[in-house]
């Protein structure tokens, strides 16, 4: 078991290294010179441009830049912002808790609402609750967040005035963004777990359980659900990626603090080191979460545990 | 004896997309205390539905009891609510299922699932329930029960799981045990062990058993009474001895013939029931069996016969009397036939060179296999380290002659399917040589291998999984032609039509899709595909095991007919020994990757030399009720091929094993003419 986890951890490290490399290459291939965003190329002298390029280190050969980049990453140095020379990592760390709160709240919401709806709809198939679940599933995966977010904003804060429209102080500001983002996750989970439940309910062992005289509640919640969750758990790991990507839009729509907001601003300002830093940071978070999911997987499914 | 279960005029409907379907109509049967009643019939006859109606599990499957009463110990089960039923299920009546591998929840331990049941019905502490479960596991013959309690279902073998399932069913001391095909998914050796266990437990727990089976041999072995179902109605019911001696319904007679015929020697045409069981949505008028019945008259076509009781038994047939006189008349002529047959066999044995397939210039062997090995490296083991292999086939040498059928038998895990696949080069041998005709197969690659493939084809076990559901039958059968021969569309169509006709199907079926056919018909399609390129050799891996007995007989007849017409050579792999005996000229017996005995079919059954062969033969349940066999059912289960026992691999289960068997591996030695066995102490 420990060996299996170590193996997974090692491969996670490789994924982080690979994605850092990919980000570096993409940034390098982007059209335009990073210097352009700092000074107006039409008014600057060639000497000024050259000296700025030297300052930024982009005049060095590619492999030197790459080695420098990885060397600094290993020391936790994510580079400096082009705009104000602030170091990138402390800024990310400062704003990450807000994004974490948003991601955690929406993940919690999607798992609780998604699993609950899925089970109810599988147990009461073709009843009204099943219809509701299917609608949530459809809306969740098909509505873009910038649209559903604005819709929720209009209804609950503009018209009804129940919740604040923007800001990131206190739990009340978290409700609408988390609901918007959670709807996507809930949509995916409802569809997935519902299908998986409907499959499990047709397994032979369900007949055995009923023939033992167990109540429907035990059959459904203690046995069927646990089996149905096995494929869903992997998906919950992947949802974290969705949440991080969604945060970029949501934090902008609801004017929240967070790394999504940082990256959105940095993209508009062509502040490449910041963009690069946030992406690498997100990759690390994503890989860590999936590592945890893999470990928890083996606790839910004994077959995985024993095979390891 | 007091009546425990009484079913009166039970009718069951199913809601389907096409409306209501009547799956059972007016089924009546009773089970007395301590009695074993067997429910027999082909698949689709309503056996499982009857058992699920008793447990009222139908309610969960769109089923509805449309009429009739089910009384258990005086309690009307049809009138109870699901809540009331729950306290009876698992307590007063319990059930054992067909697929032990799928019947347990895979994510909880065996112990958890046993304790859960016990505590559902009895107020015991966790510790008491746990101890009770351990004692149950020990009682059903599971070694090291305390360890098993903590294991997950996936970690136990099928036989062990079925024992655990029985322990589960017994956990609250039920009065009625329903066993739905409890041994169908198991090897014959394990089947014999489980049947014996059920009988012992019946006495010990003073239960009644309702056993559902398609295998009349099992019914003959353990039933007090037998109820025969056909298309949702009772065709006949009678005390077992009487039913097997004198069936009163032509359907029962047909089933018995299909089974009994398999005991006969090769060459004879099997009696089978023509056609297949009707679909519930298209039931014929009158007697449901009339389209398949040799006695059918106009009356049968128009009027459904009632179930008429006489002398403690009942049958639903207008022509029982005709059937009985016909049976009596046949008995005399049958004896003559047998005498004639044995004479023929003696002649054939005296004159072995009379085989029509032997040509002077070619070697008589189509396949020559020497020192064949197939090992699979175990996952997680490092390359280069010894012993971390599954030795699926381990040093096997034998030959298959031109035009013969070579049968291969053994328990699952013995390596028979692997051997077949390696012969066809579907998997590469680890070591050893295979000669096919005058070519060495083991070195062939690419185009040369594809060329040889034309001569070697295969028929698969599962008629459902082996045909692409999105291709029509014409394309399925025509695919090998497309790959290997350049034919125009009309030539191909013509060939497919002829192939369909040669397997007894209508040429117009070419445009239909696999789902429109029954299992037996699909197997015929698979056979047509296998013979499309006029191969020399066909591997039939469990080709009839998935079919009902009546249909098995039809397919076996077809295979024999094609062999004669096309001069085919077969390797016939099966766990059903009777079928192998009927089809094969010679039989090889495999155990843990080794061929332990090879002999002509008749010789093998009359004088088995290896104790394993003898045990396999003894494990076959016989539908001949007069011949209650001595039970030397094999103890234990086949060991893992990753760590085969030292010396003779069979020594751990062999009643005759000595110290020598433990140390020295026996070589194949000649026992008689064409008869070899690998045993230090041949029988």
CSV table of C-alpha atoms in Angstrom, one decimal, chain A residues 14-224:
chain,number,residue,atom,x,y,z
A,14,UNK,CA,6.5,14.0,-13.2
A,15,UNK,CA,3.1,15.4,-14.2
A,16,UNK,CA,3.9,18.7,-12.4
A,17,UNK,CA,7.4,18.9,-14.1
A,18,UNK,CA,5.8,18.1,-17.5
A,19,UNK,CA,3.1,20.7,-17.2
A,20,UNK,CA,5.6,23.3,-16.0
A,21,UNK,CA,7.6,22.6,-19.1
A,22,UNK,CA,4.6,22.8,-21.3
A,23,UNK,CA,3.6,26.2,-19.8
A,24,UNK,CA,7.1,27.5,-20.4
A,25,UNK,CA,7.1,26.4,-24.0
A,26,UNK,CA,3.6,27.9,-24.7
A,27,UNK,CA,4.6,31.2,-23.1
A,28,UNK,CA,7.8,31.2,-25.3
A,29,UNK,CA,5.9,30.5,-28.5
A,30,UNK,CA,3.3,33.2,-27.9
A,31,UNK,CA,3.5,35.9,-30.5
A,32,UNK,CA,4.8,39.4,-29.4
A,33,UNK,CA,7.7,40.4,-27.3
A,34,UNK,CA,7.2,40.6,-23.5
A,35,UNK,CA,9.0,44.0,-23.7
A,36,UNK,CA,6.1,45.4,-25.7
A,37,UNK,CA,3.8,45.5,-22.8
A,38,UNK,CA,6.3,47.5,-20.7
A,39,UNK,CA,7.3,50.2,-23.1
A,40,UNK,CA,6.0,51.7,-26.3
A,41,UNK,CA,8.2,50.1,-29.0
A,42,UNK,CA,7.6,53.1,-31.4
A,43,UNK,CA,9.0,55.7,-29.0
A,44,UNK,CA,11.8,53.6,-27.3
A,45,UNK,CA,15.3,53.5,-28.7
A,46,UNK,CA,16.8,50.2,-29.7
A,47,UNK,CA,19.3,50.5,-26.8
A,48,UNK,CA,16.4,50.9,-24.3
A,49,UNK,CA,14.7,47.9,-25.7
A,50,UNK,CA,17.9,45.8,-25.6
A,51,UNK,CA,18.7,46.8,-22.1
A,52,UNK,CA,15.2,45.9,-21.0
A,53,UNK,CA,15.4,42.6,-22.7
A,54,UNK,CA,18.7,42.0,-20.9
A,55,UNK,CA,17.1,42.9,-17.6
A,56,UNK,CA,14.3,40.4,-18.1
A,57,UNK,CA,16.8,37.8,-19.3
A,58,UNK,CA,14.9,37.1,-22.5
A,59,UNK,CA,18.0,37.8,-24.6
A,60,UNK,CA,19.7,34.6,-23.4
A,61,UNK,CA,19.6,31.3,-25.3
A,62,UNK,CA,16.4,29.2,-24.8
A,63,UNK,CA,18.1,26.4,-22.9
A,64,UNK,CA,19.6,28.9,-20.4
A,65,UNK,CA,16.2,30.5,-19.8
A,66,UNK,CA,14.7,27.0,-19.3
A,67,UNK,CA,17.4,25.9,-16.9
A,68,UNK,CA,17.0,29.2,-15.0
A,69,UNK,CA,13.2,28.8,-14.9
A,70,UNK,CA,13.4,25.2,-13.5
A,71,UNK,CA,16.2,26.1,-11.1
A,72,UNK,CA,14.1,28.9,-9.6
A,73,UNK,CA,10.9,26.8,-9.6
A,74,UNK,CA,12.7,24.3,-7.4
A,75,UNK,CA,13.6,27.0,-5.0
A,76,UNK,CA,10.0,28.2,-4.9
A,77,UNK,CA,10.8,31.3,-7.0
A,78,UNK,CA,8.0,31.8,-9.5
A,79,UNK,CA,9.5,34.9,-11.0
A,80,UNK,CA,8.4,38.5,-10.7
A,81,UNK,CA,5.6,40.4,-12.2
A,82,UNK,CA,6.5,42.5,-15.3
A,83,UNK,CA,4.3,45.3,-14.2
A,84,UNK,CA,5.3,46.0,-10.7
A,85,UNK,CA,8.2,43.6,-10.1
A,86,UNK,CA,6.4,42.0,-7.2
A,87,UNK,CA,7.4,38.3,-6.7
A,88,UNK,CA,4.6,36.1,-8.1
A,89,UNK,CA,4.4,33.3,-5.5
A,90,UNK,CA,3.7,35.4,-2.4
A,91,UNK,CA,0.9,37.1,-4.3
A,92,UNK,CA,-0.6,33.7,-5.3
A,93,UNK,CA,-0.3,32.4,-1.7
A,94,UNK,CA,-2.0,35.6,-0.4
A,95,UNK,CA,-5.0,35.2,-2.7
A,96,UNK,CA,-5.3,31.5,-2.8
A,97,UNK,CA,-7.4,31.1,0.4
A,98,UNK,CA,-10.3,33.0,-1.2
A,99,UNK,CA,-10.2,30.7,-4.3
A,100,UNK,CA,-9.8,27.7,-2.0
A,101,UNK,CA,-12.9,28.7,-0.1
A,102,UNK,CA,-14.8,29.1,-3.3
A,103,UNK,CA,-13.6,25.8,-4.8
A,104,UNK,CA,-14.2,23.9,-1.5
A,105,UNK,CA,-17.7,25.4,-1.1
A,106,UNK,CA,-18.7,24.6,-4.7
A,107,UNK,CA,-17.2,21.1,-4.5
A,108,UNK,CA,-19.1,20.4,-1.3
A,109,UNK,CA,-22.2,21.7,-2.8
A,110,UNK,CA,-21.8,19.7,-6.0
A,111,UNK,CA,-21.0,16.5,-4.2
A,112,UNK,CA,-23.8,16.7,-1.6
A,113,UNK,CA,-26.5,18.0,-4.1
A,114,UNK,CA,-25.2,15.8,-6.9
A,115,UNK,CA,-25.1,12.5,-5.0
A,116,UNK,CA,-28.3,13.1,-3.2
A,117,UNK,CA,-30.2,13.9,-6.3
A,118,UNK,CA,-28.6,11.0,-8.2
A,119,UNK,CA,-29.6,8.5,-5.5
A,120,UNK,CA,-33.1,9.8,-5.2
A,121,UNK,CA,-33.6,9.9,-8.9
A,122,UNK,CA,-32.3,6.3,-9.3
A,123,UNK,CA,-34.5,5.0,-6.4
A,124,UNK,CA,-37.6,6.8,-7.6
A,125,UNK,CA,-37.0,6.4,-11.3
A,126,UNK,CA,-39.4,8.3,-13.6
A,127,UNK,CA,-41.0,10.1,-10.7
A,128,UNK,CA,-40.8,13.9,-10.3
A,129,UNK,CA,-37.5,13.9,-8.4
A,130,UNK,CA,-36.0,12.0,-11.3
A,131,UNK,CA,-37.2,14.7,-13.7
A,132,UNK,CA,-35.7,17.4,-11.4
A,133,UNK,CA,-32.4,15.5,-11.3
A,134,UNK,CA,-32.2,15.1,-15.0
A,135,UNK,CA,-32.9,18.8,-15.5
A,136,UNK,CA,-30.2,19.7,-13.0
A,137,UNK,CA,-27.8,17.4,-14.9
A,138,UNK,CA,-28.6,18.9,-18.2
A,139,UNK,CA,-28.4,22.5,-17.0
A,140,UNK,CA,-25.3,21.9,-15.0
A,141,UNK,CA,-23.3,20.6,-17.9
A,142,UNK,CA,-24.7,22.9,-20.6
A,143,UNK,CA,-25.0,26.4,-19.0
A,144,UNK,CA,-21.8,28.5,-19.3
A,145,UNK,CA,-20.8,30.0,-15.9
A,146,UNK,CA,-20.6,33.5,-17.1
A,147,UNK,CA,-24.3,33.3,-18.0
A,148,UNK,CA,-25.6,31.3,-15.1
A,149,UNK,CA,-23.6,33.5,-12.7
A,150,UNK,CA,-25.1,36.7,-14.1
A,151,UNK,CA,-28.6,35.1,-14.0
A,152,UNK,CA,-28.2,34.2,-10.3
A,153,UNK,CA,-26.8,37.6,-9.6
A,154,UNK,CA,-29.8,39.3,-11.3
A,155,UNK,CA,-32.3,37.2,-9.4
A,156,UNK,CA,-30.9,36.9,-5.9
A,157,UNK,CA,-29.1,40.1,-5.4
A,158,UNK,CA,-30.5,42.7,-7.9
A,159,UNK,CA,-34.2,41.7,-7.7
A,160,UNK,CA,-34.6,40.0,-4.4
A,161,UNK,CA,-31.7,41.6,-2.7
A,162,UNK,CA,-31.0,38.6,-0.5
A,163,UNK,CA,-27.3,38.3,-1.1
A,164,UNK,CA,-24.5,40.7,-1.9
A,165,UNK,CA,-23.5,40.9,-5.6
A,166,UNK,CA,-19.8,41.3,-5.1
A,167,UNK,CA,-16.9,41.2,-2.7
A,168,UNK,CA,-15.1,38.5,-0.9
A,169,UNK,CA,-15.8,39.2,2.8
A,170,UNK,CA,-17.9,36.8,4.8
A,171,UNK,CA,-19.8,33.7,3.9
A,172,UNK,CA,-22.7,35.6,2.3
A,173,UNK,CA,-20.5,36.7,-0.6
A,174,UNK,CA,-19.6,33.1,-1.1
A,175,UNK,CA,-23.1,31.7,-1.7
A,176,UNK,CA,-23.8,32.9,-5.2
A,177,UNK,CA,-20.4,32.2,-6.7
A,178,UNK,CA,-20.3,28.8,-5.1
A,179,UNK,CA,-23.8,28.0,-6.3
A,180,UNK,CA,-22.8,29.0,-9.9
A,181,UNK,CA,-19.7,26.9,-9.9
A,182,UNK,CA,-21.4,24.1,-7.9
A,183,UNK,CA,-24.1,23.7,-10.4
A,184,UNK,CA,-21.5,22.5,-13.0
A,185,UNK,CA,-20.1,19.9,-10.6
A,186,UNK,CA,-23.6,18.9,-9.5
A,187,UNK,CA,-24.6,18.4,-13.1
A,188,UNK,CA,-21.7,16.1,-13.9
A,189,UNK,CA,-22.1,14.2,-10.6
A,190,UNK,CA,-25.9,13.7,-11.0
A,191,UNK,CA,-25.5,12.3,-14.5
A,192,UNK,CA,-22.6,10.1,-13.6
A,193,UNK,CA,-23.9,8.7,-10.3
A,194,UNK,CA,-27.4,8.3,-11.5
A,195,UNK,CA,-26.2,6.1,-14.4
A,196,UNK,CA,-23.9,4.2,-12.2
A,197,UNK,CA,-26.7,3.6,-9.6
A,198,UNK,CA,-29.0,2.4,-12.3
A,199,UNK,CA,-26.4,-0.1,-13.4
A,200,UNK,CA,-25.6,-1.3,-9.9
A,201,UNK,CA,-29.3,-1.8,-9.1
A,202,UNK,CA,-29.4,-4.4,-11.8
A,203,UNK,CA,-26.5,-6.4,-10.4
A,204,UNK,CA,-27.1,-9.8,-9.1
A,205,UNK,CA,-26.0,-9.0,-5.6
A,206,UNK,CA,-28.8,-6.6,-5.2
A,207,UNK,CA,-31.2,-9.5,-5.5
A,208,UNK,CA,-29.2,-11.4,-2.9
A,209,UNK,CA,-29.5,-8.4,-0.5
A,210,UNK,CA,-33.2,-8.3,-0.9
A,211,UNK,CA,-33.5,-12.0,-0.5
A,212,UNK,CA,-31.8,-11.7,2.8
A,213,UNK,CA,-34.6,-9.5,4.0
A,214,UNK,CA,-32.7,-6.2,4.2
A,215,UNK,CA,-34.7,-3.0,4.1
A,216,UNK,CA,-34.6,-1.0,0.8
A,217,UNK,CA,-32.8,1.7,2.7
A,218,UNK,CA,-29.9,-0.6,3.5
A,219,UNK,CA,-29.9,-2.0,0.0
A,220,UNK,CA,-29.8,1.4,-1.6
A,221,UNK,CA,-27.6,3.5,0.7
A,222,UNK,CA,-25.3,1.0,2.3
A,223,UNK,CA,-24.7,-1.3,-0.7
A,224,UNK,CA,-25.8,0.2,-4.0
